[in-house]
Short mmCIF file of C-alpha atoms in Angstrom, two decimals:
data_model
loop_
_atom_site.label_atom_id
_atom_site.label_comp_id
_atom_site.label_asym_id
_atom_site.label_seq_id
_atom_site.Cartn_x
_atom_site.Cartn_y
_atom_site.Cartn_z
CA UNK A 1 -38.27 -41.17 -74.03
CA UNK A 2 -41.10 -38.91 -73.77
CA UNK A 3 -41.93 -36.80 -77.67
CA UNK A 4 -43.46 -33.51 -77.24
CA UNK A 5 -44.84 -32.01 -80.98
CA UNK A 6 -44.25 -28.21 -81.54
CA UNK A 7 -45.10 -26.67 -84.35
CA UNK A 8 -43.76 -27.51 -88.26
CA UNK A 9 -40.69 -29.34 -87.65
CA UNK A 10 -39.60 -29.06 -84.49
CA UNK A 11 -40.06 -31.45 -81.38
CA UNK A 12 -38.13 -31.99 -78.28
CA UNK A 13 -36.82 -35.52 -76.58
CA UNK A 14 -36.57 -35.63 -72.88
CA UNK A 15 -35.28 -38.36 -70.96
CA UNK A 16 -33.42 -39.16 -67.30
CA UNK A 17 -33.15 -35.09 -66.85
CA UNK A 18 -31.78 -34.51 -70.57
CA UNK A 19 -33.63 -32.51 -73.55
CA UNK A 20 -33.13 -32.55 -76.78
CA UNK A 21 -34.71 -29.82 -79.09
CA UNK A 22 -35.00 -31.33 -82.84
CA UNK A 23 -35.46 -28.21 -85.59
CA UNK A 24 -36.37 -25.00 -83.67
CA UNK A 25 -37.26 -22.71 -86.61
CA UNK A 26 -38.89 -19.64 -87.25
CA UNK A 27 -41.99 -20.97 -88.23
CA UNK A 28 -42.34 -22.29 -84.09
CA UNK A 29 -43.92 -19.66 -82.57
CA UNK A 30 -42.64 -20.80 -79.41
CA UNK A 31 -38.46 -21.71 -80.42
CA UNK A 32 -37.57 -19.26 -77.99
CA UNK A 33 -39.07 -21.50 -75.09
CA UNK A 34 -37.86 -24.69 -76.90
CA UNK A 35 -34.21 -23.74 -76.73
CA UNK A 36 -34.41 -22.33 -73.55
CA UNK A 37 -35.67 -25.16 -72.35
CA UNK A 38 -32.96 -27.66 -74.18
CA UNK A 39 -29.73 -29.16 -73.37
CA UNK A 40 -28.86 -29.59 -76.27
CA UNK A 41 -29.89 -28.86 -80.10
CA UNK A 42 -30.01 -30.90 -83.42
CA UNK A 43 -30.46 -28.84 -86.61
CA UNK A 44 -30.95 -31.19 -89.54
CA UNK A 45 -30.31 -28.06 -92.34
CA UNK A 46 -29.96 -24.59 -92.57
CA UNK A 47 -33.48 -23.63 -94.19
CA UNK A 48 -35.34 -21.34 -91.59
CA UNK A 49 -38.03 -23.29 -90.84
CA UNK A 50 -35.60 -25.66 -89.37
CA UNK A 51 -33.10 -23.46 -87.98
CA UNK A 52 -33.96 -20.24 -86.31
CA UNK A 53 -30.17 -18.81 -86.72
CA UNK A 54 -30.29 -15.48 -85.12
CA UNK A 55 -32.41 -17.07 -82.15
CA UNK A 56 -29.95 -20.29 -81.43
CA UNK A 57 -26.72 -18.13 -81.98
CA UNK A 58 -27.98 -15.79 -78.70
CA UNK A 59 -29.11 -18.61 -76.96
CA UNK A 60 -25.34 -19.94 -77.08
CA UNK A 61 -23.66 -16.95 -76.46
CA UNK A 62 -26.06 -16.59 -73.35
CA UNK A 63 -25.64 -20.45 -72.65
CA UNK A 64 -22.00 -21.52 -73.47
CA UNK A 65 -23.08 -25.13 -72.09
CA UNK A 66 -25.68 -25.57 -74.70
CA UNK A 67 -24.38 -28.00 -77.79
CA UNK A 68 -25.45 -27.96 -81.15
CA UNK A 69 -24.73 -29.70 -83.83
CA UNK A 70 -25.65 -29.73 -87.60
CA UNK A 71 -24.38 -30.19 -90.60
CA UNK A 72 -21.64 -28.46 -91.69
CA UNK A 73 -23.61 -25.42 -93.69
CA UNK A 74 -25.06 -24.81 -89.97
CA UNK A 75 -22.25 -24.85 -88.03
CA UNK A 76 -20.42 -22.49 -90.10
CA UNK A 77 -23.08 -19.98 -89.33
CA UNK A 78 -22.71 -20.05 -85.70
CA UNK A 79 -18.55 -20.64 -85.54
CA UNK A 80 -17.06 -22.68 -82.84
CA UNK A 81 -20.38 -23.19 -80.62
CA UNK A 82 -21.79 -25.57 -82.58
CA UNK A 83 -20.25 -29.12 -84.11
CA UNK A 84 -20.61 -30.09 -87.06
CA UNK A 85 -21.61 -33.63 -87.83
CA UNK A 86 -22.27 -35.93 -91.10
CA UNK A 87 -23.37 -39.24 -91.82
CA UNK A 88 -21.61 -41.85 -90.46
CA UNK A 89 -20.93 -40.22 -86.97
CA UNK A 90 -22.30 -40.87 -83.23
CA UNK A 91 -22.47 -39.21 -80.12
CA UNK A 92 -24.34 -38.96 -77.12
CA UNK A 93 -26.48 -36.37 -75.29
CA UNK A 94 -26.63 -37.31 -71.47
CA UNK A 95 -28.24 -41.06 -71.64
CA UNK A 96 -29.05 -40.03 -75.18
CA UNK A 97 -27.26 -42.09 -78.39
CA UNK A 98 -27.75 -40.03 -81.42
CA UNK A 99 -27.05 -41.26 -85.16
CA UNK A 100 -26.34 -39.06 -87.73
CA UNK A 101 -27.75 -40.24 -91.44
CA UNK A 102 -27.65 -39.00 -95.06
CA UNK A 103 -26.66 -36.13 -96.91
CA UNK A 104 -28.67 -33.81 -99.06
CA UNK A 105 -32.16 -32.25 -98.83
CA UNK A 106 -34.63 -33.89 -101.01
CA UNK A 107 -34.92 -32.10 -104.78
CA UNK A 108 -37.40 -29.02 -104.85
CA UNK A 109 -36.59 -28.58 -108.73
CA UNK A 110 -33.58 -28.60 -110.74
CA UNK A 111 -33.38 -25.07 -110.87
CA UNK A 112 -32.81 -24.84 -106.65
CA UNK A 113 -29.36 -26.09 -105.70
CA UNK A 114 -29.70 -28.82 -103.23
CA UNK A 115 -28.39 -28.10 -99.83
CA UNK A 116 -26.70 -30.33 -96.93
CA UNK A 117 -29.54 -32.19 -95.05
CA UNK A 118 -29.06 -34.81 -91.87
CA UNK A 119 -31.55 -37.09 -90.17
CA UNK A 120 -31.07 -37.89 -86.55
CA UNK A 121 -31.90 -41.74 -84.83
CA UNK A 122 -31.98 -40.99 -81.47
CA UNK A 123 -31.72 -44.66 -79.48
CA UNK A 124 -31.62 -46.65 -82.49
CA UNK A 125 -35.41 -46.07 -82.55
CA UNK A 126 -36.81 -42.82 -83.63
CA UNK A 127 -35.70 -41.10 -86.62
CA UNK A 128 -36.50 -37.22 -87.64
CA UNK A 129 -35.10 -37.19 -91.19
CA UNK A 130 -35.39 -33.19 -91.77
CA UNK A 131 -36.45 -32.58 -95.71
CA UNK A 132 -35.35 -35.88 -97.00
CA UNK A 133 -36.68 -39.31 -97.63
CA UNK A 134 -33.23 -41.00 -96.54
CA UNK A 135 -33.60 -44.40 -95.73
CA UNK A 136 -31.33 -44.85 -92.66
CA UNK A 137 -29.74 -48.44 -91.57
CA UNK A 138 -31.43 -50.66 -89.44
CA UNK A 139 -34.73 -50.81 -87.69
CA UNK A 140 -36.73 -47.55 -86.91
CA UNK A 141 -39.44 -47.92 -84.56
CA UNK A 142 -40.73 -44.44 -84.89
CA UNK A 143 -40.32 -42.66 -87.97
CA UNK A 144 -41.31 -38.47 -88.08
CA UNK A 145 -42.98 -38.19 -91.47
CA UNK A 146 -42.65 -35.19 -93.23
CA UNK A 147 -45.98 -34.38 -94.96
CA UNK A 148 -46.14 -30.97 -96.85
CA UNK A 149 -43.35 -28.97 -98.32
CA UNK A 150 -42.21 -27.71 -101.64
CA UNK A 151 -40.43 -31.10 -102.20
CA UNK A 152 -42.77 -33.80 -100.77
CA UNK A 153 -45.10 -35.97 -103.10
CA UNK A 154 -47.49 -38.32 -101.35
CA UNK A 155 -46.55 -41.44 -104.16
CA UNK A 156 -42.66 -40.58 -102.53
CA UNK A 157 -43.80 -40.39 -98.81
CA UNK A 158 -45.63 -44.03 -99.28
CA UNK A 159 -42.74 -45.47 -100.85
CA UNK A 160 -40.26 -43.86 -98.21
CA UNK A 161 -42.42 -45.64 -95.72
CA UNK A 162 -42.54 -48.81 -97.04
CA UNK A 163 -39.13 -48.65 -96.97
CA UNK A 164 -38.38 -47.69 -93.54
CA UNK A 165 -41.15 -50.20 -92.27
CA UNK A 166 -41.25 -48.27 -88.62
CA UNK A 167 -43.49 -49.76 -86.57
CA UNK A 168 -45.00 -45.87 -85.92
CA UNK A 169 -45.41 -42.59 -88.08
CA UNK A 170 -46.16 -39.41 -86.67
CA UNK A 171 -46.88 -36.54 -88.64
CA UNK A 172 -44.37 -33.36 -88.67
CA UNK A 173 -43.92 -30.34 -91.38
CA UNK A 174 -47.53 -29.97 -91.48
CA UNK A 175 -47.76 -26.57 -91.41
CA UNK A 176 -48.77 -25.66 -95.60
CA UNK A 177 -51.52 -28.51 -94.95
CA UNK A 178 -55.29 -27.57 -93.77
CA UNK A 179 -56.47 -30.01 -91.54
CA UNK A 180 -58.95 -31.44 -93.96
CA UNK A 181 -55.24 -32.17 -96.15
CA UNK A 182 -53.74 -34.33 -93.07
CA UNK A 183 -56.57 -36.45 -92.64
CA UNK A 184 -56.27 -37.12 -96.14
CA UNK A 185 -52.84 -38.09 -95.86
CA UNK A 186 -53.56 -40.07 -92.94
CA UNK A 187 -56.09 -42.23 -94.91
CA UNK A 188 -53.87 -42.74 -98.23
CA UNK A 189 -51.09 -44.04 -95.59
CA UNK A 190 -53.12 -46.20 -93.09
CA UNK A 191 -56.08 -44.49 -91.44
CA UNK A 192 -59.88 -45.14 -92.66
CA UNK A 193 -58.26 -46.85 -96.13
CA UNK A 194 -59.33 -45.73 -99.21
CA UNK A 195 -61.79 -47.10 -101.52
CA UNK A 196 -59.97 -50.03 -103.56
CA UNK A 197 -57.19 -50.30 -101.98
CA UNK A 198 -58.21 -51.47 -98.40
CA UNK A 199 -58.69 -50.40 -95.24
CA UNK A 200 -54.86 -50.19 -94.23
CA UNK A 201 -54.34 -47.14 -96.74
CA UNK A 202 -51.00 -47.71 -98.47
CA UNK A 203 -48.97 -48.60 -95.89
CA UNK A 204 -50.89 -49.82 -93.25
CA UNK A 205 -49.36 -47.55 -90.93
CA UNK A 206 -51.48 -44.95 -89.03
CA UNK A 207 -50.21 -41.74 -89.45
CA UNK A 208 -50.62 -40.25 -85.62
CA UNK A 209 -51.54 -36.43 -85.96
CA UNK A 210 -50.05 -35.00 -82.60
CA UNK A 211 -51.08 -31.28 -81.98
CA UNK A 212 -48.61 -29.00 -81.04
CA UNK A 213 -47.74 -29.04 -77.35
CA UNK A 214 -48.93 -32.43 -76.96
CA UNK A 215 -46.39 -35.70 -75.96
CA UNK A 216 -46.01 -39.33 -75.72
CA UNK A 217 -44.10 -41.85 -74.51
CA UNK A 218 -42.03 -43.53 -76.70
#
């Protein structure tokens, strides 16, 4: 599948003719062309840097073909044009298999109620696991690594890699970071090292720092 990075949380998966846009929200400059450009839609929770609402509910009252599926906090929002999914459940999107894994968004503080959140692994190999450090079963090849946020920690991100032991990280919700604050992340995880601890960082995992509008092949 070919990865193309868009700003903050959002990316899109294209493969055999099909596109999948992951987390179109209003902090993408560019959602509009994201969605327009999608067959289909994953939303893994209803904050609005993940979910531009007013934007996707147009888009699928101009494009009744167009799924989308979230949990069920999202789907409620847009009524019976989107499906509503939870962990435990599969489906596909053209030659697409898509996993749906875990439940809530990852603590801010005590005082903020803590909403539905979903991570998606798309052909048993790359996961995008919204605002949570779920742990989903089985092997993850690629693993999108949230990296700033209210409720991310970098002790919590090394552990929540060590746990998923993908074979690749690349960096998404970056957007409250400078650069100078990425690289620095980067090198705590597995780029450049830091001093006593080794040259493999934490993990030993390079982080890979994709700028927006750029792709690989996964």
């Amino acid at each position: 599948m070919k990865l193309t990075k868009y700003v903050h949380a959002c990316v899109t998966l294209e493969k055999r003719g099909t596109t999948i846009a992951v987390d179109p929200g209003l902090l993408t400059p560019d959602a509009a062309e994201v969605v327009a450009g999608a067959d289909a839609v994953l939303i893994t929770h209803d904050h609005f840097d993940h979910f531009a609402e007013e934007l996707i509910a147009q888009a699928v009252a101009a494009r009744p073909e167009l799924r989308v599926f979230g949990p069920a906090s999202v789907a409620a929002k847009l009524g019976d044009r989107a499906t509503a999914v939870a962990a435990g459940q599969s489906f596909t999107i053209g030659d697409f298999e898509v996993e749906v894994h875990g439940e809530h968004h990852a603590l801010i503080h005590p005082d903020i109620p803590t909403i539905d959140n979903v991570g998606y692994l798309v052909d048993g190999s790359l996961y995008h696991p919204g605002d949570a450090y779920h742990v989903p079963d089985g092997e993850v090849e690629t693993l999108l690594l949230p990296t700033s946020g209210p409720w991310t920690k970098v002790a919590e991100a090394v552990d929540y890699v060590r746990a998923v032991k993908p074979r690749r990280l690349i960096q998404i919700h970056e957007l409250m970071l400078s650069d100078l604050g990425q690289q620095s992340l980067a090198r705590f995880l597995g780029e450049g090292g830091l001093p006593g601890v080794g040259p493999g960082g934490l993990t030993g995992i390079p982080l890979t720092i994709l700028p927006a509008g750029d792709s690989l092949d996964l």
